[in-house]
Coordinates of C-alpha atoms and ligand atoms in Angstrom, one line a residue:
X58 CA -6.1 23.8 -60.5
X59 CA -8.5 26.6 -61.5
X60 CA -8.0 30.2 -62.2
X61 CA -11.3 31.6 -63.5
X62 CA -13.8 29.4 -61.7
X63 CA -14.8 29.5 -58.0
X64 CA -17.4 27.5 -56.1
X65 CA -19.5 29.8 -53.9
X66 CA -22.2 27.8 -52.2
X67 CA -22.9 24.1 -51.8
X68 CA -26.1 22.1 -51.4
X69 CA -25.2 18.5 -51.4
X70 CA -23.2 17.7 -54.5
X71 CA -24.7 20.7 -56.2
X72 CA -22.9 24.1 -56.2
X73 CA -23.3 27.6 -57.3
X74 CA -20.2 29.3 -58.6
X75 CA -18.8 32.0 -60.7
X76 CA -16.8 31.8 -63.9
X77 CA -14.9 34.9 -64.9
X78 CA -15.2 35.7 -68.6
X79 CA -13.8 38.9 -70.0
X80 CA -14.0 40.8 -66.7
X81 CA -17.6 39.6 -66.2
X82 CA -18.8 36.9 -63.8
X83 CA -21.2 34.3 -65.0
X84 CA -23.0 32.2 -62.5
X85 CA -23.0 28.4 -62.4
X86 CA -25.0 26.3 -62.8
X87 CA -24.8 27.7 -66.2
X88 CA -26.5 27.1 -69.5
X89 CA -24.0 27.9 -72.4
X90 CA -25.5 29.0 -75.7
X91 CA -24.0 27.0 -78.5
X92 CA -24.2 29.9 -80.9
X93 CA -22.3 32.3 -78.7
X94 CA -19.6 29.7 -78.1
X95 CA -18.9 29.5 -81.8
X96 CA -19.3 33.2 -82.6
X97 CA -17.2 34.6 -79.8
X98 CA -14.0 32.5 -80.0
X99 CA -11.6 33.3 -77.2
X100 CA -14.2 33.5 -74.5
X101 CA -13.8 29.9 -73.5
X102 CA -11.1 27.7 -74.7
X103 CA -11.6 23.9 -74.8
X104 CA -8.6 21.6 -75.1
X105 CA -8.5 18.0 -76.0
X106 CA -5.9 16.3 -73.8
X107 CA -4.8 14.0 -76.7
X108 CA -3.7 16.9 -78.9
X109 CA 0.0 17.7 -79.2
X110 CA -0.3 20.7 -76.8
X111 CA -1.2 18.5 -73.9
X112 CA 2.0 19.6 -72.1
X113 CA 0.8 23.2 -72.2
X114 CA -2.0 22.3 -69.8
X115 CA 0.4 21.2 -67.2
X116 CA 1.9 24.7 -67.0
X117 CA 0.3 27.8 -65.7
X118 CA 1.6 30.0 -68.5
X119 CA -0.5 31.7 -71.1
X120 CA -3.7 31.2 -69.3
X121 CA -5.8 34.3 -69.7
X122 CA -9.3 33.0 -70.4
X123 CA -11.4 30.1 -68.8
X124 CA -9.8 26.9 -70.0
X125 CA -11.6 23.6 -70.4
X126 CA -10.2 20.2 -70.9
X127 CA -12.1 17.3 -72.5
X128 CA -12.3 14.5 -70.0
X129 CA -11.6 11.3 -71.9
X130 CA -13.6 8.2 -71.5
X131 CA -13.0 6.1 -68.4
X132 CA -11.1 3.5 -70.5
X133 CA -8.6 6.0 -71.6
X134 CA -5.3 6.0 -69.5
X135 CA -5.5 9.7 -69.1
X136 CA -8.9 9.6 -67.3
X137 CA -7.4 9.0 -63.9
X138 CA -4.2 10.9 -64.6
X139 CA -6.2 14.1 -64.2
X140 CA -5.9 14.1 -60.4
X141 CA -2.4 12.7 -60.3
X142 CA -0.9 15.3 -62.6
X143 CA -3.1 18.3 -62.1
X144 CA -3.9 20.2 -65.3
X145 CA -4.5 23.9 -65.2
X146 CA -8.1 24.1 -66.2
X147 CA -11.3 25.8 -65.0
X148 CA -13.6 23.1 -66.3
X149 CA -13.7 19.6 -67.7
X150 CA -16.0 18.6 -70.5
X151 CA -17.4 15.1 -70.3
X152 CA -16.7 13.3 -73.6
X153 CA -19.4 11.1 -75.2
X154 CA -22.0 12.4 -72.8
X155 CA -24.8 11.1 -75.0
X156 CA -23.8 7.6 -73.9
X157 CA -25.2 8.5 -70.5
X158 CA -28.7 8.2 -71.9
X159 CA -28.3 4.4 -72.6
X160 CA -29.4 3.5 -69.1
X161 CA -30.1 5.1 -65.7
X162 CA -27.0 3.3 -64.3
X163 CA -24.8 4.7 -67.1
X164 CA -26.2 8.2 -66.3
X165 CA -25.1 7.8 -62.7
X166 CA -21.7 6.2 -63.4
X167 CA -20.6 8.7 -66.0
X168 CA -21.3 11.8 -63.8
X169 CA -20.2 10.4 -60.5
X170 CA -17.0 8.9 -61.9
X171 CA -16.2 12.1 -63.7
X172 CA -16.8 14.2 -60.6
X173 CA -14.6 11.8 -58.5
X174 CA -11.8 11.9 -61.1
X175 CA -11.5 15.7 -61.2
X176 CA -10.6 18.2 -58.4
X177 CA -13.6 19.6 -56.5
X178 CA -12.9 23.2 -57.3
X179 CA -13.2 22.9 -61.1
X180 CA -16.5 22.9 -63.0
X181 CA -17.9 19.9 -64.9
X182 CA -19.6 20.5 -68.2
X183 CA -21.9 17.8 -69.5
X184 CA -22.5 18.8 -73.1
X185 CA -25.4 18.3 -75.5
X186 CA -27.9 16.3 -73.5
X187 CA -29.6 18.8 -71.3
X188 CA -33.4 19.2 -71.2
X189 CA -35.6 21.1 -68.8
X190 CA -36.6 17.7 -67.4
X191 CA -33.1 16.5 -66.5
X192 CA -31.2 19.7 -65.8
X193 CA -31.9 19.9 -62.1
X194 CA -31.0 16.3 -61.5
X195 CA -27.6 16.8 -63.3
X196 CA -26.9 19.8 -61.1
X197 CA -27.9 17.8 -58.1
X198 CA -25.3 15.2 -59.1
X199 CA -22.5 17.8 -59.3
X200 CA -22.7 19.1 -62.9
X201 CA -22.0 22.8 -63.2
X202 CA -22.4 23.6 -66.9
X203 CA -24.8 22.4 -69.5
X204 CA -25.7 23.9 -72.9
X205 CA -28.6 24.4 -75.2
X206 CA -27.4 22.0 -78.0
X207 CA -30.1 19.5 -77.3
X208 CA -32.8 22.2 -77.0
X209 CA -31.9 23.6 -80.4
X210 CA -31.7 20.2 -82.1
X211 CA -35.1 19.2 -80.7
X212 CA -36.5 22.5 -82.1
X213 CA -35.2 21.5 -85.5
X214 CA -37.0 18.2 -85.1
X215 CA -40.3 19.9 -84.4
X216 CA -40.2 18.9 -80.7
X217 CA -41.6 21.3 -78.0
X218 CA -39.8 21.0 -74.7
X219 CA -41.5 21.5 -71.3
X220 CA -40.3 21.0 -67.7
X221 CA -42.1 17.7 -67.5
X222 CA -41.0 16.3 -70.8
X223 CA -41.4 16.8 -74.5
X224 CA -44.2 16.7 -77.1
X225 CA -44.3 17.0 -80.9
X226 CA -45.6 20.4 -82.0
X227 CA -48.3 18.9 -84.1
X228 CA -49.8 17.1 -81.1
X229 CA -50.5 20.4 -79.3
X230 CA -53.7 22.5 -79.6
X231 CA -52.2 25.5 -77.8
X232 CA -48.9 26.6 -76.6
X233 CA -48.7 25.9 -72.8
X234 CA -46.0 28.5 -72.1
X235 CA -45.6 32.2 -71.4
X236 CA -42.2 32.7 -72.9
X237 CA -41.7 35.6 -75.3
X238 CA -41.9 33.2 -78.3
X239 CA -45.2 31.5 -77.2
X240 CA -46.9 34.8 -76.3
X241 CA -45.9 36.4 -79.6
X242 CA -47.9 34.1 -81.8
X243 CA -50.7 31.5 -81.9
X244 CA -50.0 27.8 -82.3
X245 CA -51.6 27.9 -85.8
X246 CA -49.4 30.8 -86.8
X247 CA -46.4 28.8 -85.6
X248 CA -47.5 25.7 -87.5
X249 CA -47.9 27.7 -90.7
X250 CA -44.4 29.1 -90.7
X251 CA -41.9 27.6 -93.1
X252 CA -39.8 24.8 -91.7
X253 CA -36.7 26.9 -91.1
X254 CA -38.6 29.7 -89.2
X255 CA -40.6 27.2 -87.2
X256 CA -37.5 25.3 -86.2
X257 CA -35.8 28.5 -85.1
X258 CA -38.9 29.6 -83.1
X259 CA -39.2 26.2 -81.4
X260 CA -35.4 26.2 -80.7
X261 CA -35.8 29.6 -79.0
X262 CA -38.7 28.4 -76.9
X263 CA -36.8 25.3 -75.9
X264 CA -33.8 27.3 -74.9
X265 CA -35.9 29.7 -72.9
X266 CA -37.5 26.8 -71.0
X267 CA -34.1 25.3 -70.3
X268 CA -32.7 28.6 -69.2
X269 CA -35.7 29.1 -66.8
X270 CA -35.0 25.7 -65.3
X271 CA -31.3 26.6 -64.7
X272 CA -32.4 29.7 -62.9
X273 CA -34.8 27.8 -60.8
X274 CA -32.1 25.2 -59.9
X275 CA -29.8 28.0 -58.9
X276 CA -32.4 29.5 -56.6
X277 CA -33.0 26.1 -55.0
X278 CA -29.3 25.6 -54.4
X279 CA -29.1 29.0 -52.7
X280 CA -32.1 28.2 -50.6
X281 CA -30.8 24.7 -49.7
X282 CA -33.8 22.8 -51.1
X283 CA -32.6 21.4 -54.4
X284 CA -33.2 17.9 -53.2
X285 CA -37.0 18.6 -52.8
X286 CA -37.1 20.1 -56.2
X287 CA -35.3 17.1 -57.8
X288 CA -37.7 14.7 -56.1
X289 CA -40.5 16.6 -57.7
X290 CA -38.9 17.0 -61.1
X291 CA -37.9 13.4 -61.7
X292 CA -41.5 12.3 -61.2
X293 CA -42.3 12.9 -64.9
X294 CA -39.8 10.3 -66.1
X295 CA -39.2 6.7 -65.1
X296 CA -35.6 7.0 -66.4
X297 CA -34.9 10.0 -64.1
X298 CA -36.7 8.5 -61.1
X299 CA -34.5 5.4 -61.6
X300 CA -31.4 7.6 -61.6
X301 CA -32.4 9.2 -58.3
X302 CA -33.1 5.8 -56.7
X303 CA -29.8 4.4 -57.9
X304 CA -28.0 7.5 -56.5
X305 CA -29.8 7.0 -53.1
X306 CA -29.0 3.4 -52.8
X307 CA -25.6 3.1 -54.4
X308 CA -23.9 6.5 -54.0
X309 CA -24.5 7.1 -50.3
X310 CA -20.8 7.9 -49.7
X311 CA -20.6 10.4 -52.5
X312 CA -23.5 12.4 -51.1
X313 CA -22.5 11.9 -47.4
X314 CA -19.2 13.6 -48.1
X315 CA -21.0 16.6 -49.7
X316 CA -24.2 17.2 -47.7
X317 CA -24.3 20.1 -45.2
X318 CA -24.8 19.2 -41.5
X319 CA -27.4 21.9 -41.2
X320 CA -29.4 24.3 -43.2
X321 CA -31.7 27.1 -42.2
X322 CA -34.7 25.8 -44.2
X323 CA -37.3 23.2 -43.7
X324 CA -36.7 19.7 -45.2
X325 CA -39.8 18.5 -46.9
X326 CA -40.2 14.8 -46.8
X327 CA -43.1 14.3 -49.2
X328 CA -41.9 11.3 -51.2
X329 CA -40.8 7.7 -50.7
X330 CA -37.3 8.9 -51.8
X331 CA -37.2 11.3 -48.8
X332 CA -36.6 8.4 -46.5
X333 CA -33.3 7.8 -48.3
X334 CA -31.9 11.3 -47.9
X335 CA -28.4 11.7 -46.5
X336 CA -29.7 13.9 -43.8
X337 CA -32.1 11.2 -42.6
X338 CA -29.5 8.4 -42.6
X339 CA -26.9 10.7 -40.9
X340 CA -29.3 11.7 -38.1
X341 CA -30.2 8.1 -37.4
X342 CA -26.6 6.9 -37.3
X343 CA -25.5 9.8 -35.1
X344 CA -28.3 9.1 -32.6
X345 CA -26.9 5.5 -32.3
X346 CA -23.2 6.4 -32.4
X347 CA -22.9 9.7 -30.7
X348 CA -25.8 10.1 -28.4
X349 CA -25.8 9.0 -24.8
X350 CA -29.2 9.1 -22.9
X351 CA -29.3 10.7 -19.5
X352 CA -29.5 8.2 -16.6
X353 CA -33.3 7.9 -16.0
X354 CA -35.5 5.0 -14.9
X355 CA -38.3 5.2 -17.4
X356 CA -38.1 5.4 -21.2
X357 CA -41.3 7.1 -22.5
X358 CA -41.9 6.8 -26.2
X359 CA -44.1 9.7 -27.6
X360 CA -45.4 10.5 -31.1
X361 CA -44.1 13.4 -33.1
X362 CA -45.9 16.7 -33.6
X363 CA -46.3 19.0 -36.6
X364 CA -44.9 21.9 -34.7
X365 CA -41.2 21.8 -34.1
X366 CA -39.3 21.7 -31.7
X367 CA -41.9 19.2 -30.5
X368 CA -42.0 20.5 -26.9
X369 CA -43.5 23.8 -28.3
X370 CA -46.5 21.9 -29.8
X371 CA -49.9 21.7 -28.1
X372 CA -49.8 17.9 -27.9
X373 CA -46.3 17.8 -26.3
X374 CA -47.2 20.6 -23.9
X375 CA -50.0 18.2 -22.6
X376 CA -47.7 15.2 -22.4
X377 CA -45.2 17.2 -20.5
X378 CA -47.9 18.5 -18.1
X379 CA -49.1 14.9 -17.5
X380 CA -45.7 13.7 -16.5
X381 CA -44.4 16.9 -14.9
X382 CA -44.1 15.6 -11.3
X383 CA -42.0 12.7 -12.4
X384 CA -40.1 14.1 -15.3
X385 CA -36.8 13.9 -13.6
X386 CA -37.0 10.1 -13.8
X387 CA -38.3 9.9 -17.3
X388 CA -36.4 9.9 -20.6
X389 CA -38.5 11.0 -23.5
X390 CA -38.0 9.6 -27.0
X391 CA -40.1 10.7 -30.0
X392 CA -41.0 8.3 -32.7
X393 CA -41.3 9.9 -36.1
X394 CA -41.0 9.5 -39.9
X395 CA -38.6 9.9 -41.6
X396 CA -36.1 10.5 -38.8
X397 CA -36.9 7.3 -36.8
X398 CA -36.3 8.2 -33.1
X399 CA -35.5 11.7 -31.8
X400 CA -34.4 11.9 -28.1
X401 CA -36.0 14.9 -26.4
X402 CA -32.5 16.5 -25.9
X403 CA -32.0 16.6 -29.6
X404 CA -35.3 18.1 -30.7
X405 CA -33.7 21.4 -31.6
X406 CA -31.0 20.0 -33.9
X407 CA -31.1 19.9 -37.7
X408 CA -33.0 18.2 -39.1
X409 CA -35.2 17.2 -36.1
X410 CA -36.6 20.8 -35.8
X411 CA -36.5 21.3 -39.6
X412 CA -38.7 18.7 -41.3
X413 CA -42.3 18.5 -42.5
X414 CA -44.2 15.4 -43.6
X415 CA -47.7 14.8 -44.9
X416 CA -49.8 13.4 -42.0
X417 CA -52.6 11.1 -43.0
X418 CA -52.4 8.4 -40.4
X419 CA -51.4 6.0 -43.1
X420 CA -47.9 4.7 -43.1
X421 CA -46.6 2.7 -46.1
X422 CA -44.6 -0.5 -45.7
X423 CA -41.2 1.1 -46.4
X424 CA -41.8 3.9 -43.9
X425 CA -42.8 1.4 -41.2
X426 CA -39.8 -0.7 -42.0
X427 CA -37.4 2.3 -41.7
X428 CA -38.9 3.7 -38.6
X429 CA -39.0 0.3 -37.0
X430 CA -35.4 -0.4 -37.8
X431 CA -34.4 2.9 -36.1
X432 CA -36.4 2.1 -32.9
X433 CA -35.1 -1.5 -32.9
X434 CA -31.5 -0.3 -33.2
X435 CA -32.0 2.3 -30.5
X436 CA -33.5 -0.2 -28.0
X437 CA -30.9 -2.8 -28.8
X438 CA -28.1 -0.4 -27.9
X439 CA -29.6 1.7 -25.1
X440 CA -32.2 -0.5 -23.4
X441 CA -29.7 -1.2 -20.6
X442 CA -30.0 2.4 -19.6
X443 CA -33.7 2.0 -18.5
X444 CA -35.7 -0.2 -16.1
X445 CA -39.0 0.1 -17.9
X446 CA -40.5 1.3 -21.1
X447 CA -43.8 3.2 -21.4
X448 CA -45.4 4.0 -24.8
X449 CA -47.9 6.8 -25.2
X450 CA -48.7 6.1 -28.8
X451 CA -51.7 5.3 -31.0
X452 CA -52.4 4.0 -34.5
X453 CA -49.4 3.1 -36.7
X454 CA -46.9 4.4 -34.1
X455 CA -48.2 2.0 -31.5
X456 CA -48.2 -0.9 -34.0
X457 CA -44.6 -0.2 -34.9
X458 CA -43.6 -0.1 -31.3
X459 CA -45.4 -3.4 -30.5
X460 CA -43.7 -5.2 -33.3
X461 CA -40.3 -4.1 -32.3
X462 CA -40.9 -4.9 -28.6
X463 CA -42.1 -8.4 -29.6
X464 CA -39.0 -8.9 -31.8
X465 CA -36.7 -7.9 -28.9
X466 CA -38.7 -9.5 -26.2
X467 CA -39.1 -6.2 -24.3
X468 CA -42.2 -5.6 -22.3
X469 CA -43.8 -2.2 -22.9
X470 CA -46.6 -0.5 -20.9
X471 CA -49.1 1.2 -23.3
X472 CA -51.1 4.1 -22.0
X473 CA -53.5 4.6 -25.0
X474 CA -56.3 2.2 -25.8
X475 CA -57.0 1.2 -29.3
X476 CA -58.6 4.0 -31.3
X477 CA -57.9 6.5 -28.6
X478 CA -56.1 9.7 -29.4
X479 CA -52.9 10.4 -27.5
X480 CA -54.2 13.8 -26.3
X481 CA -57.6 12.5 -25.0
X482 CA -58.3 13.2 -21.4
X483 CA -58.5 9.5 -20.6
X484 CA -55.2 8.6 -22.2
X485 CA -53.4 11.5 -20.5
X486 CA -54.8 10.5 -17.1
X487 CA -53.7 6.9 -17.8
X488 CA -50.2 8.2 -18.6
X489 CA -50.0 10.2 -15.5
X490 CA -51.2 7.3 -13.3
X491 CA -48.8 4.9 -14.9
X492 CA -45.7 6.9 -14.4
X493 CA -46.8 7.7 -10.8
X494 CA -47.1 4.0 -10.2
X495 CA -43.7 3.3 -11.6
X496 CA -41.9 6.0 -9.6
X497 CA -41.6 5.8 -5.8
X498 CA -41.4 9.5 -5.3
X499 CA -41.9 12.7 -7.3
X500 CA -39.0 14.2 -9.0
X501 CA -39.4 17.2 -11.3
X502 CA -36.9 18.1 -14.0
X503 CA -35.4 21.5 -13.1
X504 CA -35.0 24.0 -15.9
X505 CA -31.3 23.9 -15.4
X506 CA -31.1 20.1 -15.7
X507 CA -33.2 20.2 -18.9
X508 CA -30.9 22.9 -20.4
X509 CA -27.7 21.1 -19.3
X510 CA -28.9 17.8 -20.8
X511 CA -29.8 19.5 -24.1
X512 CA -26.4 21.2 -24.5
X513 CA -24.6 18.1 -23.5
X514 CA -26.5 16.0 -26.1
X515 CA -26.0 18.5 -28.8
X516 CA -22.3 18.7 -28.2
X517 CA -22.0 14.9 -28.4
X518 CA -24.2 14.8 -31.5
X519 CA -22.1 17.4 -33.2
X520 CA -18.5 16.7 -32.1
X521 CA -18.7 13.1 -30.9
X522 CA -19.2 11.2 -27.6
X523 CA -17.7 12.8 -24.6
X524 CA -17.7 16.4 -25.9
X525 CA -20.7 17.4 -23.9
X526 CA -19.5 16.1 -20.6
X527 CA -16.2 17.8 -21.1
X528 CA -17.8 21.1 -22.2
X529 CA -20.0 21.2 -19.1
X530 CA -17.2 20.0 -16.8
X531 CA -17.6 17.0 -14.5
X532 CA -20.7 17.9 -12.5
X533 CA -19.4 15.7 -9.6
X534 CA -16.5 18.1 -9.0
X535 CA -19.0 20.8 -8.5
X536 CA -16.3 23.4 -8.2
X537 CA -17.5 25.4 -11.1
X538 CA -20.7 27.4 -11.4
X539 CA -22.1 27.1 -14.9
X540 CA -24.9 29.4 -16.0
X541 CA -27.4 28.9 -18.8
X542 CA -29.4 31.9 -19.9
X543 CA -31.8 32.5 -22.7
X544 CA -35.2 31.4 -23.9
X545 CA -35.8 27.9 -25.2
X546 CA -34.1 26.8 -27.4
X547 CA -31.7 29.8 -27.7
X548 CA -29.6 28.8 -24.6
X549 CA -26.3 30.3 -23.9
X550 CA -23.8 28.5 -21.7
X551 CA -21.3 30.5 -19.6
X552 CA -18.8 30.1 -16.9
X553 CA -17.5 32.9 -14.6
X554 CA -18.9 35.4 -17.0
X555 CA -17.4 33.9 -20.1
X556 CA -19.7 32.5 -22.8
X557 CA -18.7 28.9 -23.8
X558 CA -21.4 27.9 -26.3
X559 CA -24.7 28.9 -27.7
X560 CA -27.6 27.0 -29.3
X561 CA -28.4 28.6 -32.7
X562 CA -32.0 27.5 -33.4
X563 CA -31.9 29.0 -37.0
X564 CA -29.5 26.2 -38.0
X565 CA -30.1 23.7 -35.2
X566 CA -26.5 23.9 -34.2
X567 CA -24.4 24.4 -31.1
X568 CA -21.7 27.1 -31.7
X569 CA -18.6 27.4 -29.6
X570 CA -16.6 30.4 -28.4
X571 CA -12.8 30.1 -28.3
X572 CA -13.1 29.6 -24.5
X573 CA -15.7 26.8 -25.1
X574 CA -13.5 25.2 -27.8
X575 CA -10.5 25.2 -25.5
X576 CA -12.4 23.1 -23.0
X577 CA -12.9 20.3 -25.5
X578 CA -9.9 20.8 -27.7
X579 CA -8.6 17.3 -27.3
X580 CA -11.9 15.8 -28.4
X581 CA -12.3 18.0 -31.4
X582 CA -9.6 16.3 -33.5
X583 CA -12.1 15.4 -36.3
X584 CA -13.2 19.0 -36.6
X585 CA -9.9 20.8 -36.7
X586 CA -8.7 22.8 -39.6
X587 CA -4.9 23.3 -39.6
X588 CA -3.9 26.6 -41.3
X589 CA -0.7 28.2 -42.4
X590 CA 1.4 30.8 -40.7
X591 CA -1.1 33.7 -40.9
X592 CA -3.8 35.4 -38.8
X593 CA -7.2 35.2 -40.6
X594 CA -9.7 38.0 -40.4
X595 CA -13.2 37.3 -41.8
X596 CA -12.5 34.0 -43.5
X597 CA -10.0 31.3 -44.3
X598 CA -9.5 30.5 -48.0
X599 CA -8.8 27.0 -49.2
X600 CA -5.2 27.7 -50.2
X601 CA -4.5 28.7 -46.5
X602 CA -5.6 25.3 -45.3
X603 CA -2.8 22.8 -44.5
X604 CA -5.0 20.0 -43.3
X605 CA -8.6 19.5 -42.3
X606 CA -10.6 16.7 -40.6
X607 CA -12.2 14.2 -43.0
X608 CA -15.5 14.4 -41.2
X609 CA -16.0 18.2 -41.6
X610 CA -19.1 19.1 -43.6
X611 CA -20.6 22.4 -44.8
X612 CA -21.9 24.4 -41.8
X613 CA -20.0 22.3 -39.3
X614 CA -18.7 24.1 -36.3
X615 CA -14.9 23.9 -36.6
X616 CA -11.8 24.9 -34.7
X617 CA -8.8 26.2 -36.6
X618 CA -5.2 26.2 -35.5
X619 CA -2.1 27.7 -37.0
X620 CA 1.3 28.8 -35.7
X621 CA 0.0 32.1 -34.7
X622 CA -3.7 31.6 -34.0
X623 CA -6.4 29.5 -32.5
X624 CA -10.1 30.2 -33.4
X625 CA -13.6 28.9 -34.1
X626 CA -15.7 29.3 -37.2
X627 CA -18.1 27.6 -39.5
X628 CA -17.0 25.3 -42.3
X629 CA -18.1 26.5 -45.8
X630 CA -16.9 23.3 -47.6
X631 CA -16.2 19.7 -46.5
X632 CA -12.8 19.0 -44.9
X633 CA -11.5 16.9 -47.8
X634 CA -12.5 19.7 -50.2
X635 CA -10.6 22.3 -48.1
X636 CA -7.5 20.1 -48.6
X637 CA -8.0 19.5 -52.3
X638 CA -9.2 23.0 -53.4
X639 CA -7.2 25.9 -54.5
X640 CA -10.0 28.4 -54.5
X641 CA -13.0 29.4 -52.4
X642 CA -13.9 30.1 -48.8
X643 CA -13.1 27.2 -46.5
X644 CA -14.0 28.6 -43.1
X645 CA -16.0 31.6 -42.0
X646 CA -14.2 32.9 -38.9
X647 CA -16.2 33.8 -35.8
X648 CA -13.6 34.3 -33.2
X649 CA -9.8 34.2 -33.3
X650 CA -7.2 34.4 -30.6
X651 CA -3.5 35.0 -31.0
X652 CA -1.2 32.4 -29.6
X653 CA 1.6 33.9 -27.5
Ligands
ZN266 ZN1 -42.5 29.1 -74.7

């Protein structure tokens, strides 16, 4: 349990938080200054759990400053005891952290095992190994505190640190930095200083570079783009690139439990590692597990567009124009990297409307393999839904589609000739003729139908299969008049004047009102937060949570239920974290209703 530390925001396993020290708040991720720790004793207290005062740590008494406990090595019996017999501490200090540098795998193991062994609401301090090069990656993994020990030591060794690595001072001809040390003197003046002064100046520069990196990482976590920053940062070192690749391939579950379901920023997929992101894998699996295509005769596969949502792009406007007369019989599926396949109804969700990729026409083998596997899995599961498949694709898109079709023995009608652009007049005419030939009569897609299928698909995608149908009510019964207002994609669903749900394009989410949530209450079990006997106002804090669905992630739309109230809101931490935490905001309340 923690008293002086609180996690504020989460971006994957990374967090920002605040540590209260002598009536001040310091932000995490934090770089501690080694000299201040030793000078100002009493600010932070660090205990070694093997010392005779170990019992003190199991009681809440005499705890008036941030308290840290040294996390013993994994082989020590007390390592796993930390969670079983909670210690009252605000942070844990990873022992023998320098062992992490033995191999990328050790680096991964030490941090992930430590983070898994301690409660989610305490901070983790990895001492003495931070550099400007590895700091962002450590924060990405869930480390909250580092220090400048290594930066100072390197200074004493005549080593000049930079964000992209280190260099010996005597190898430099000028100082490639604008910090207050490097702008105050020339490199020759620095080289001519006596060794003690030179070491101190270098240490100061090294610490400033590290501190700047910590500030940058904090800004990225707040903006929700630390992953992109880490992909860029690890490039300078094979060791750190290996760490990221091991995390992506071996620690999927660790990151899945911690990654938000939506963000209000664009996801940049610029590297090979972007294909392995939790957001990408989660999207692909939800399309397969939770999405049910509308009953239409023709499956039309289209290429993606730079502008999102796709249907607002010039190319998609033309595709839609070409098939307009028959759109009521066509289901549109967009082929794209790195998301694989995006059904038209899901084009506004996160991350389908929130990603950007470099477009060159060249697809590397791994990208082809991943996108092919998504298309293959989709067709294997949903092909029974359609009578016929049409592909309006060119270049690599078309090659991927052809290979998958051959694998599965599916016949596909192609409407673009080799080397023909998908928006060329000829290709668009061919598309139009082809769908006309396949359909006996014209059937347009009404605006209402389009909006209904979008809300239905988004509800299923977010809450699980069946949620959409239940939210909209059985159309067959036809007793109820639903209304959908708003401009694409900000649709608002209402019944008899009561709003049920809204699409929030800024996050790519569907939000529910209490009335909407009531309609699908029985299907929402995975997204329920049970709270104690109180009526929340603006937010629900972690100690008020009795239980919460395992599947809940940051920014998920949740329902909360207590003895007195029923309401809807947005999750600010994962469900498991709500249960395990003693501090922090669990749910931001949107609407609450008292139970009579
Ligand atoms: Zn400098």
